[in-house]
PDB file of C-alpha atoms in Angstrom:
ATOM      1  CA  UNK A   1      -2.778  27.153 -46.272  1.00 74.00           C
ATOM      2  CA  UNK A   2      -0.382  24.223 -47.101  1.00 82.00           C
ATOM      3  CA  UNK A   3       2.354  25.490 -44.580  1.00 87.00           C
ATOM      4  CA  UNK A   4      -0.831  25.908 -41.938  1.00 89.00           C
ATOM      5  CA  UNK A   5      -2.030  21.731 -42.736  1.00 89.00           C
ATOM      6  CA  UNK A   6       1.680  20.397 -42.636  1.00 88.00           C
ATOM      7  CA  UNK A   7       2.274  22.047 -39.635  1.00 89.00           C
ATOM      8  CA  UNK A   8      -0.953  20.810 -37.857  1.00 91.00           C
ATOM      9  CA  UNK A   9      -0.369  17.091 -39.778  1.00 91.00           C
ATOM     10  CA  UNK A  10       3.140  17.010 -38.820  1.00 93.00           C
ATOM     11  CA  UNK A  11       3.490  13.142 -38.827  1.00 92.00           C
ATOM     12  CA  UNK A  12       6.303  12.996 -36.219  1.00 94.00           C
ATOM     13  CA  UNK A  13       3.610  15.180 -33.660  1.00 94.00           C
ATOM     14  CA  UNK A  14       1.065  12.719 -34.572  1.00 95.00           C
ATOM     15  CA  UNK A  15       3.063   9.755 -33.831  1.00 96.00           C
ATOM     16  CA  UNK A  16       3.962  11.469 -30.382  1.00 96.00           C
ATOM     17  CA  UNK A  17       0.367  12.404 -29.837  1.00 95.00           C
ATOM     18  CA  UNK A  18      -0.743   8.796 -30.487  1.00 96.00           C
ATOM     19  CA  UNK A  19       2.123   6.744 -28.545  1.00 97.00           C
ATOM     20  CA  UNK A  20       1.738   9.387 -25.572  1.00 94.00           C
ATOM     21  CA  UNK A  21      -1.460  10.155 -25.148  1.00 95.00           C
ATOM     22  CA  UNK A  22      -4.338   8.699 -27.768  1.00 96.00           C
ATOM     23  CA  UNK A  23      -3.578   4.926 -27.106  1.00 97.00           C
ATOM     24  CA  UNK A  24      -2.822   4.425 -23.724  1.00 96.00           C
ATOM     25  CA  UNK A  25      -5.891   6.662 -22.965  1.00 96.00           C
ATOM     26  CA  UNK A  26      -8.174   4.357 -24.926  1.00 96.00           C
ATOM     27  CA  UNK A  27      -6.259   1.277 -23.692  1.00 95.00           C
ATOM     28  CA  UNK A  28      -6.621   2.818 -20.029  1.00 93.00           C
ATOM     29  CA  UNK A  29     -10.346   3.540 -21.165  1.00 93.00           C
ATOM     30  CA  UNK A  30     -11.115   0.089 -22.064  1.00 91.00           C
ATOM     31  CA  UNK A  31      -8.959  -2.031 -19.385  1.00 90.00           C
ATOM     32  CA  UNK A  32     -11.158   0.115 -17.021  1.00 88.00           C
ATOM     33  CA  UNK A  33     -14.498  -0.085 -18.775  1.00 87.00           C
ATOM     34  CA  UNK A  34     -14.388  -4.091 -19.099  1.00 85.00           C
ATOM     35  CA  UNK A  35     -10.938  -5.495 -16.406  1.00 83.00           C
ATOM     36  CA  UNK A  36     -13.612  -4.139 -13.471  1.00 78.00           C
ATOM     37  CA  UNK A  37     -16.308  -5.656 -14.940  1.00 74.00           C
ATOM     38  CA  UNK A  38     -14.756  -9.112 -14.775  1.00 75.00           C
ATOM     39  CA  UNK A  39     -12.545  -8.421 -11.536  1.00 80.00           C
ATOM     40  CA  UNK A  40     -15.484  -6.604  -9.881  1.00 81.00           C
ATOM     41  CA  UNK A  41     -18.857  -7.631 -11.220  1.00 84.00           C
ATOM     42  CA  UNK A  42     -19.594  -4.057 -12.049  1.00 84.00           C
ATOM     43  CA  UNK A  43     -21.727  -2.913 -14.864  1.00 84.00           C
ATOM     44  CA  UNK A  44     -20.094  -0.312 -17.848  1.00 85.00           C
ATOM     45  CA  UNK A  45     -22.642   1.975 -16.320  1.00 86.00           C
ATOM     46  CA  UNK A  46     -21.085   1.671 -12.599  1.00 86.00           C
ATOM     47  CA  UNK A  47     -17.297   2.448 -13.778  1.00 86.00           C
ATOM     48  CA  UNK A  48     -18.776   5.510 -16.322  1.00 86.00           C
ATOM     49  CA  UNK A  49     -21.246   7.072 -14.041  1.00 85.00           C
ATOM     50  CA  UNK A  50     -20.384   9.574 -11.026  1.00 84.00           C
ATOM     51  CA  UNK A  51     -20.787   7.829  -7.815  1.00 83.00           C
ATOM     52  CA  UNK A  52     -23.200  11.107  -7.155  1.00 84.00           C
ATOM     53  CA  UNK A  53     -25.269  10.532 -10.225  1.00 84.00           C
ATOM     54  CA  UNK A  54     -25.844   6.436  -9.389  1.00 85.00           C
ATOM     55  CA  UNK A  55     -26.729   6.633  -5.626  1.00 85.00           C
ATOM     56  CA  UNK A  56     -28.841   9.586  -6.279  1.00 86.00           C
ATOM     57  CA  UNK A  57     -27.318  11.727  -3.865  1.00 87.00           C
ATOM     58  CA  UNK A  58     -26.316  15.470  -3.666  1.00 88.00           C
ATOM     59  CA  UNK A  59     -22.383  16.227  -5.976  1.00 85.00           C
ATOM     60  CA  UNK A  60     -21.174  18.137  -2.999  1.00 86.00           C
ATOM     61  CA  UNK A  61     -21.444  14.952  -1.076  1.00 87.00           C
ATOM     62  CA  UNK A  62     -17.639  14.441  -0.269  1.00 86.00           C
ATOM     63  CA  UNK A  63     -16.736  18.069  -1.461  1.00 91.00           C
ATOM     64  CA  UNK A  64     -13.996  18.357   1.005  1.00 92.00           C
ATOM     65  CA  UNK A  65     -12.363  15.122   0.451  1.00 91.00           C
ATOM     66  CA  UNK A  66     -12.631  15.812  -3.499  1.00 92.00           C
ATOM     67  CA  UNK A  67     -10.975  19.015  -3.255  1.00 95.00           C
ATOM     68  CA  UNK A  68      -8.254  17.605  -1.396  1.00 95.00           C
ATOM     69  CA  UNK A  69      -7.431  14.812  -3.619  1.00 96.00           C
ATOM     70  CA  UNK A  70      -7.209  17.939  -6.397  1.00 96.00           C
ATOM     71  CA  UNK A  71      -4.636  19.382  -4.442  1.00 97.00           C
ATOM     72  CA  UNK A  72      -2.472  16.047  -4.470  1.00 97.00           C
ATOM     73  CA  UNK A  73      -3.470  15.374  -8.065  1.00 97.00           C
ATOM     74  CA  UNK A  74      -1.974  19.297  -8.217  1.00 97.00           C
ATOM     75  CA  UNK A  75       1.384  18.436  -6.711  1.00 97.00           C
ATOM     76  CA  UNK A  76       2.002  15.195  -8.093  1.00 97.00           C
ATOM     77  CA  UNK A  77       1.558  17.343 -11.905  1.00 97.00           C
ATOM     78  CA  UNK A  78       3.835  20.149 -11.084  1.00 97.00           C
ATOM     79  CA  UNK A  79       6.683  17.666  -9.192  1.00 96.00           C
ATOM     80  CA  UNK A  80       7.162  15.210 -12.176  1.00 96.00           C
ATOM     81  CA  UNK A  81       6.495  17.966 -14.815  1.00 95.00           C
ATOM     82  CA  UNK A  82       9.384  20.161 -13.002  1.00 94.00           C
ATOM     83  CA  UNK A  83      11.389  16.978 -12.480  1.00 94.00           C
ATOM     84  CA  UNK A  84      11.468  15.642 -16.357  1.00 93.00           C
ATOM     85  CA  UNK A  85      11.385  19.241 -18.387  1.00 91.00           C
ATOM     86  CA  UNK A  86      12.399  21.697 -16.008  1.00 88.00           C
ATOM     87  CA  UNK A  87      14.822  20.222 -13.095  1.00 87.00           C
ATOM     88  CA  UNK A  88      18.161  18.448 -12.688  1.00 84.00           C
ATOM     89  CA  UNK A  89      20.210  17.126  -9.931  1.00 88.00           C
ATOM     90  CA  UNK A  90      19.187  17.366  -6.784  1.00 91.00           C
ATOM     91  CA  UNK A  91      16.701  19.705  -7.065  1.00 92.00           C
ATOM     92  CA  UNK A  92      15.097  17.055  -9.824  1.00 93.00           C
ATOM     93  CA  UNK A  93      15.434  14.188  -7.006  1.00 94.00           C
ATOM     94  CA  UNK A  94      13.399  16.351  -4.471  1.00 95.00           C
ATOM     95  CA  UNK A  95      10.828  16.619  -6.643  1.00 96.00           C
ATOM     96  CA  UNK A  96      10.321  12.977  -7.576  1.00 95.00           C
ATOM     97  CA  UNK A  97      10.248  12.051  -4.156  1.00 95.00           C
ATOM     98  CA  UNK A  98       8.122  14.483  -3.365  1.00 96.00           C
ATOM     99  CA  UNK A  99       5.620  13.723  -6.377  1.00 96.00           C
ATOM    100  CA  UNK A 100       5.661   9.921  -5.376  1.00 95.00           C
ATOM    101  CA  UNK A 101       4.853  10.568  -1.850  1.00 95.00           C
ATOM    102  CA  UNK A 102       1.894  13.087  -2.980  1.00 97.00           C
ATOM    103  CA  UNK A 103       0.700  10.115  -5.582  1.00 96.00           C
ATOM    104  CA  UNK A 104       0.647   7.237  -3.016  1.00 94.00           C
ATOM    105  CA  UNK A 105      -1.294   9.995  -0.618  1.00 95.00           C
ATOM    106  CA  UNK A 106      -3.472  11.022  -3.587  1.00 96.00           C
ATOM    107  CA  UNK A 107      -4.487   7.006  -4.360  1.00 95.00           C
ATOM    108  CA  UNK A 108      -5.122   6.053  -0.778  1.00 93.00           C
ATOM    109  CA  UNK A 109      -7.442   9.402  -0.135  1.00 93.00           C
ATOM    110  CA  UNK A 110      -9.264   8.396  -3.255  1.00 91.00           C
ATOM    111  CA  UNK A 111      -9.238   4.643  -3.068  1.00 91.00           C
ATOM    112  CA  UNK A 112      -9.739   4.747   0.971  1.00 88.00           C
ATOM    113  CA  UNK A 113      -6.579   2.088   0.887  1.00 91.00           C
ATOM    114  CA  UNK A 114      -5.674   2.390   4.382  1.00 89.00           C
ATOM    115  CA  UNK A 115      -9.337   2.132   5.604  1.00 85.00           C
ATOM    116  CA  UNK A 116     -10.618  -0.844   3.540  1.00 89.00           C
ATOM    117  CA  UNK A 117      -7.469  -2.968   1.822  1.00 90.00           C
ATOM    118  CA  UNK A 118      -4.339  -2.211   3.742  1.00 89.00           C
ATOM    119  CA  UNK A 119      -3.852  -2.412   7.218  1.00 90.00           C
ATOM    120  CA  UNK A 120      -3.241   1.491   8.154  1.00 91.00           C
ATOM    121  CA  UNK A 121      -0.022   1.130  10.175  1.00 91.00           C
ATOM    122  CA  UNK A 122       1.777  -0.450   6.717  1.00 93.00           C
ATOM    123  CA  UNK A 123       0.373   2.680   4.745  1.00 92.00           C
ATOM    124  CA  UNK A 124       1.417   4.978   7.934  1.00 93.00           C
ATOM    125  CA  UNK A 125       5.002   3.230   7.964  1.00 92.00           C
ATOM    126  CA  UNK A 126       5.603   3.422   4.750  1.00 91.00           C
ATOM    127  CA  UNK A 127       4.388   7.335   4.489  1.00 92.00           C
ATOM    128  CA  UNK A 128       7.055   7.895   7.197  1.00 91.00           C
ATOM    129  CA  UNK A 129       9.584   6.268   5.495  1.00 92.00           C
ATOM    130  CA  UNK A 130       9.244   7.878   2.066  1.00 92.00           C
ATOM    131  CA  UNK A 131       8.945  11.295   3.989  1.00 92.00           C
ATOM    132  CA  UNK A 132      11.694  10.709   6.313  1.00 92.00           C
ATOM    133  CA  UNK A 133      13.758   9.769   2.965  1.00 92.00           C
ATOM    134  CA  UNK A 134      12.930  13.142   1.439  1.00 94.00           C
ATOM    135  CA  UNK A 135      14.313  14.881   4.802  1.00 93.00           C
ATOM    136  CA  UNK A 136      17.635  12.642   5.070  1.00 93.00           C
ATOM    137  CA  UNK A 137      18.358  13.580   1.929  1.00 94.00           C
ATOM    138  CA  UNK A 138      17.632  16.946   0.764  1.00 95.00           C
ATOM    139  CA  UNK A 139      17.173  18.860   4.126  1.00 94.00           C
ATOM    140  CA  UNK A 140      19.808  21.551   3.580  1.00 95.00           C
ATOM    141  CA  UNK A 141      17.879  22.368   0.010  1.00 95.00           C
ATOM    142  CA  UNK A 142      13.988  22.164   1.738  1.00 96.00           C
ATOM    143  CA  UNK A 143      15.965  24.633   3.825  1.00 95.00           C
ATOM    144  CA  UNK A 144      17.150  26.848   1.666  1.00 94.00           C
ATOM    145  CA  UNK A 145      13.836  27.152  -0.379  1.00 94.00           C
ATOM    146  CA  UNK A 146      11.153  27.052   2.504  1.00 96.00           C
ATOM    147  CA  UNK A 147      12.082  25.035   5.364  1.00 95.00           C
ATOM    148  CA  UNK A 148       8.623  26.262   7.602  1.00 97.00           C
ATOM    149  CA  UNK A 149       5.964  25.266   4.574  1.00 96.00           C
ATOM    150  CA  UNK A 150       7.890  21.434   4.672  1.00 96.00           C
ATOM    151  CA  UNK A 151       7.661  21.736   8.710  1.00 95.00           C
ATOM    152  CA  UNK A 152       4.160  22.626   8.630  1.00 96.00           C
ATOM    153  CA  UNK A 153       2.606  20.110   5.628  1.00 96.00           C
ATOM    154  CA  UNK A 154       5.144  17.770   7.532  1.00 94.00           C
ATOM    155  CA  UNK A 155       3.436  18.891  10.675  1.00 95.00           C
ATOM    156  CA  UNK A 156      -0.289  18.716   9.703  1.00 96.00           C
ATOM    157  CA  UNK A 157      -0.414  15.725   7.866  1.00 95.00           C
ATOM    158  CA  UNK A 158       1.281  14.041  11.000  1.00 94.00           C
ATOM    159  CA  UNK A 159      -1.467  15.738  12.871  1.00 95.00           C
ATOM    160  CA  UNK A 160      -3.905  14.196  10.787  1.00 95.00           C
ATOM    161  CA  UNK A 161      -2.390  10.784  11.216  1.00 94.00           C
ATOM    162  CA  UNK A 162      -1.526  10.948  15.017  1.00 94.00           C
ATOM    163  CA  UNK A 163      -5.673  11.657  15.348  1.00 93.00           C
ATOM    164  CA  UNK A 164      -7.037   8.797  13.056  1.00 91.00           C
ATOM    165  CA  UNK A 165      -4.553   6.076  15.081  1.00 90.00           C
ATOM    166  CA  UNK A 166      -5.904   7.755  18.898  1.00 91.00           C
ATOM    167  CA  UNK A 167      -9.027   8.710  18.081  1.00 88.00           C
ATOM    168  CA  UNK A 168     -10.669   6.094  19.827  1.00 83.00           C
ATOM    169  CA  UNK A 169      -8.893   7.047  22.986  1.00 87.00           C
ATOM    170  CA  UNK A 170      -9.414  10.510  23.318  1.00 85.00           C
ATOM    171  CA  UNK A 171     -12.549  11.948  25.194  1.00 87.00           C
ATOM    172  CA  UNK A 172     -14.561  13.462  21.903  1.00 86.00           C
ATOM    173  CA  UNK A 173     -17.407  12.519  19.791  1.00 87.00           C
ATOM    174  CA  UNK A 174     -16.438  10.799  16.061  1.00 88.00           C
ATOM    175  CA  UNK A 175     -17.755  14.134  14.612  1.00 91.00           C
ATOM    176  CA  UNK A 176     -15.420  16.470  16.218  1.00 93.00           C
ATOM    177  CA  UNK A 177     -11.983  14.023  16.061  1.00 93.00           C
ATOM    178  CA  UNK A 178     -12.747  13.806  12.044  1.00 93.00           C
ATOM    179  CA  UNK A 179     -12.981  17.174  11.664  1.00 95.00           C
ATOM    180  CA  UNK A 180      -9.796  17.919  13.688  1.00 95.00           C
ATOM    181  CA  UNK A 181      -8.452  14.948  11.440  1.00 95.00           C
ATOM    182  CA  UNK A 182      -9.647  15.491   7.786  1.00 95.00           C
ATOM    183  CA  UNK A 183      -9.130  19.214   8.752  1.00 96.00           C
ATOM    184  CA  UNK A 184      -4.692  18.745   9.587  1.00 96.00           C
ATOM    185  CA  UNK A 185      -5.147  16.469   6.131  1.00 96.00           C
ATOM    186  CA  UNK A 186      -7.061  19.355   4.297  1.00 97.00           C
ATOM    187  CA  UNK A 187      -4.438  22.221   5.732  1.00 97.00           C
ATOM    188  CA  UNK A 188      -1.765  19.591   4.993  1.00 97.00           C
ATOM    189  CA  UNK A 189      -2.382  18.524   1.542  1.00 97.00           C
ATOM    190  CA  UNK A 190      -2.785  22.665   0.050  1.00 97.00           C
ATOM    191  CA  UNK A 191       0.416  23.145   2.449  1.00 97.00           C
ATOM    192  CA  UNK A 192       2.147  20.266   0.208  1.00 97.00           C
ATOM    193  CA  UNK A 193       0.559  21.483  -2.881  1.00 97.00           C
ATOM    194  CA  UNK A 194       2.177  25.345  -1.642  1.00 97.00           C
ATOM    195  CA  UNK A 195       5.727  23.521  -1.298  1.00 97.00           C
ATOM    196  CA  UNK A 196       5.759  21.433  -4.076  1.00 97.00           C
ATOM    197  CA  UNK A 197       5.203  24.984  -6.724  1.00 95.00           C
ATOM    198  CA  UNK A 198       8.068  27.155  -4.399  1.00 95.00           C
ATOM    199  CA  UNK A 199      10.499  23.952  -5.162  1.00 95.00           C
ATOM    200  CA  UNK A 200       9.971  24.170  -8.589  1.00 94.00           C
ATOM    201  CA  UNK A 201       9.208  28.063  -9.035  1.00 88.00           C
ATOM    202  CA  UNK A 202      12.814  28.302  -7.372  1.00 85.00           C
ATOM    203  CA  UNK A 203      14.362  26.079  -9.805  1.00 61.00           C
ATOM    204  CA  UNK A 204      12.940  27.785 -12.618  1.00 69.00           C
ATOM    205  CA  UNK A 205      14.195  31.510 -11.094  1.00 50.00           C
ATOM    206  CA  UNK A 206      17.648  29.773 -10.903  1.00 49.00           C
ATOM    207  CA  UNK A 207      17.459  29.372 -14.063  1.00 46.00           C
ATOM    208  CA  UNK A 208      16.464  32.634 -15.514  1.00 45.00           C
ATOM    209  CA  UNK A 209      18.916  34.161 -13.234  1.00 45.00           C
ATOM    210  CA  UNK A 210      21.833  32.306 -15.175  1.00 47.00           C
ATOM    211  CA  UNK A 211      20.415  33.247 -18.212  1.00 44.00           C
TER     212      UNK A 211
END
């Protein structure tokens, strides 16, 4: 029973525990709870409460657009757990890149940063340039692991982009260019998602293989 408590109460866990995890959660808790408050004018009950519970509306309001933010939330995880723990060199690079890209993606889907705070062309150009930087430099290893997923989450989130900055010249209805649109961001982000666990399941084979 002793051996069972020390190892639970093992005080260099529990100072790892509580630098990494316990306090910035509660300072993260309690920046958010009472910083919006003062920067916002929002009430502790507007920052706690789903947006679904306090407008009174249905929780699958959204659904789409929830899900896909999962999927970036999803890639940004595996990249920088694969990149720290798992990956290094190049490979390790790749993934970092590709986690930040998937993490500005994942703020501005949830934030709506290109539609209400940032003019969209700045968020578009600087997309391009972080992707383009992931090409220049690691293009013979997306290659060599899975060159047509990259080409096609490359592909469809372009797509998705390309429709949102013509929509208003093309000859369809709002409804059908956001589907098209939301649809190539959808595809694009589980296509991303897709690439960013072959990148780091093929590290991790590498590995076992020299093992």
């Amino acid at each position: 029973m002793n051996t069972i408590l020390r190892q639970i109460f093992n005080p260099k866990r529990m100072l790892s525990y509580c630098l990494l995890a316990l306090i910035p959660a509660i300072i993260f808790y309690a920046l958010s709870l009472f910083g919006l408050n003062k920067a916002l004018g929002f009430t502790p009950m507007e920052v706690l409460r789903d947006l679904a519970q306090q407008t009174e509306v249905h929780s699958f309001r959204g659904f789409l657009s929830n899900i896909g933010v999962w999927f970036w939330v999803g890639s940004i995880s595996i990249a920088f757990f694969s990149a720290i723990f798992i990956q290094s060199g190049k490979t390790q690079r790749l993934l970092f890149l590709m986690g930040t890209l998937a993490s500005i993606l994942a703020v501005d889907d949830f934030f709506l940063i290109h539609d209400r705070y940032v003019n969209q062309y700045i968020c578009y150009f600087f997309y391009a340039v972080v992707a383009l930087a992931i090409l220049a430099l690691h293009y013979k290893d997306i290659i060599e692991i899975d060159g047509f997923s990259f080409l096609l989450a490359g592909g469809l989130l372009a797509g998705s982009i390309g429709t949102d900055v013509i929509q208003g010249y093309l000859p369809f209805g709002y409804e059908i260019t956001q589907i098209f649109e939301e649809g190539c961001k959808f595809a694009g982000a589980v296509s991303w998602f897709y690439f960013t666990c072959v990148v780091a399941s093929f590290g991790v084979t590498r590995v076992k293989h020299q093992a």
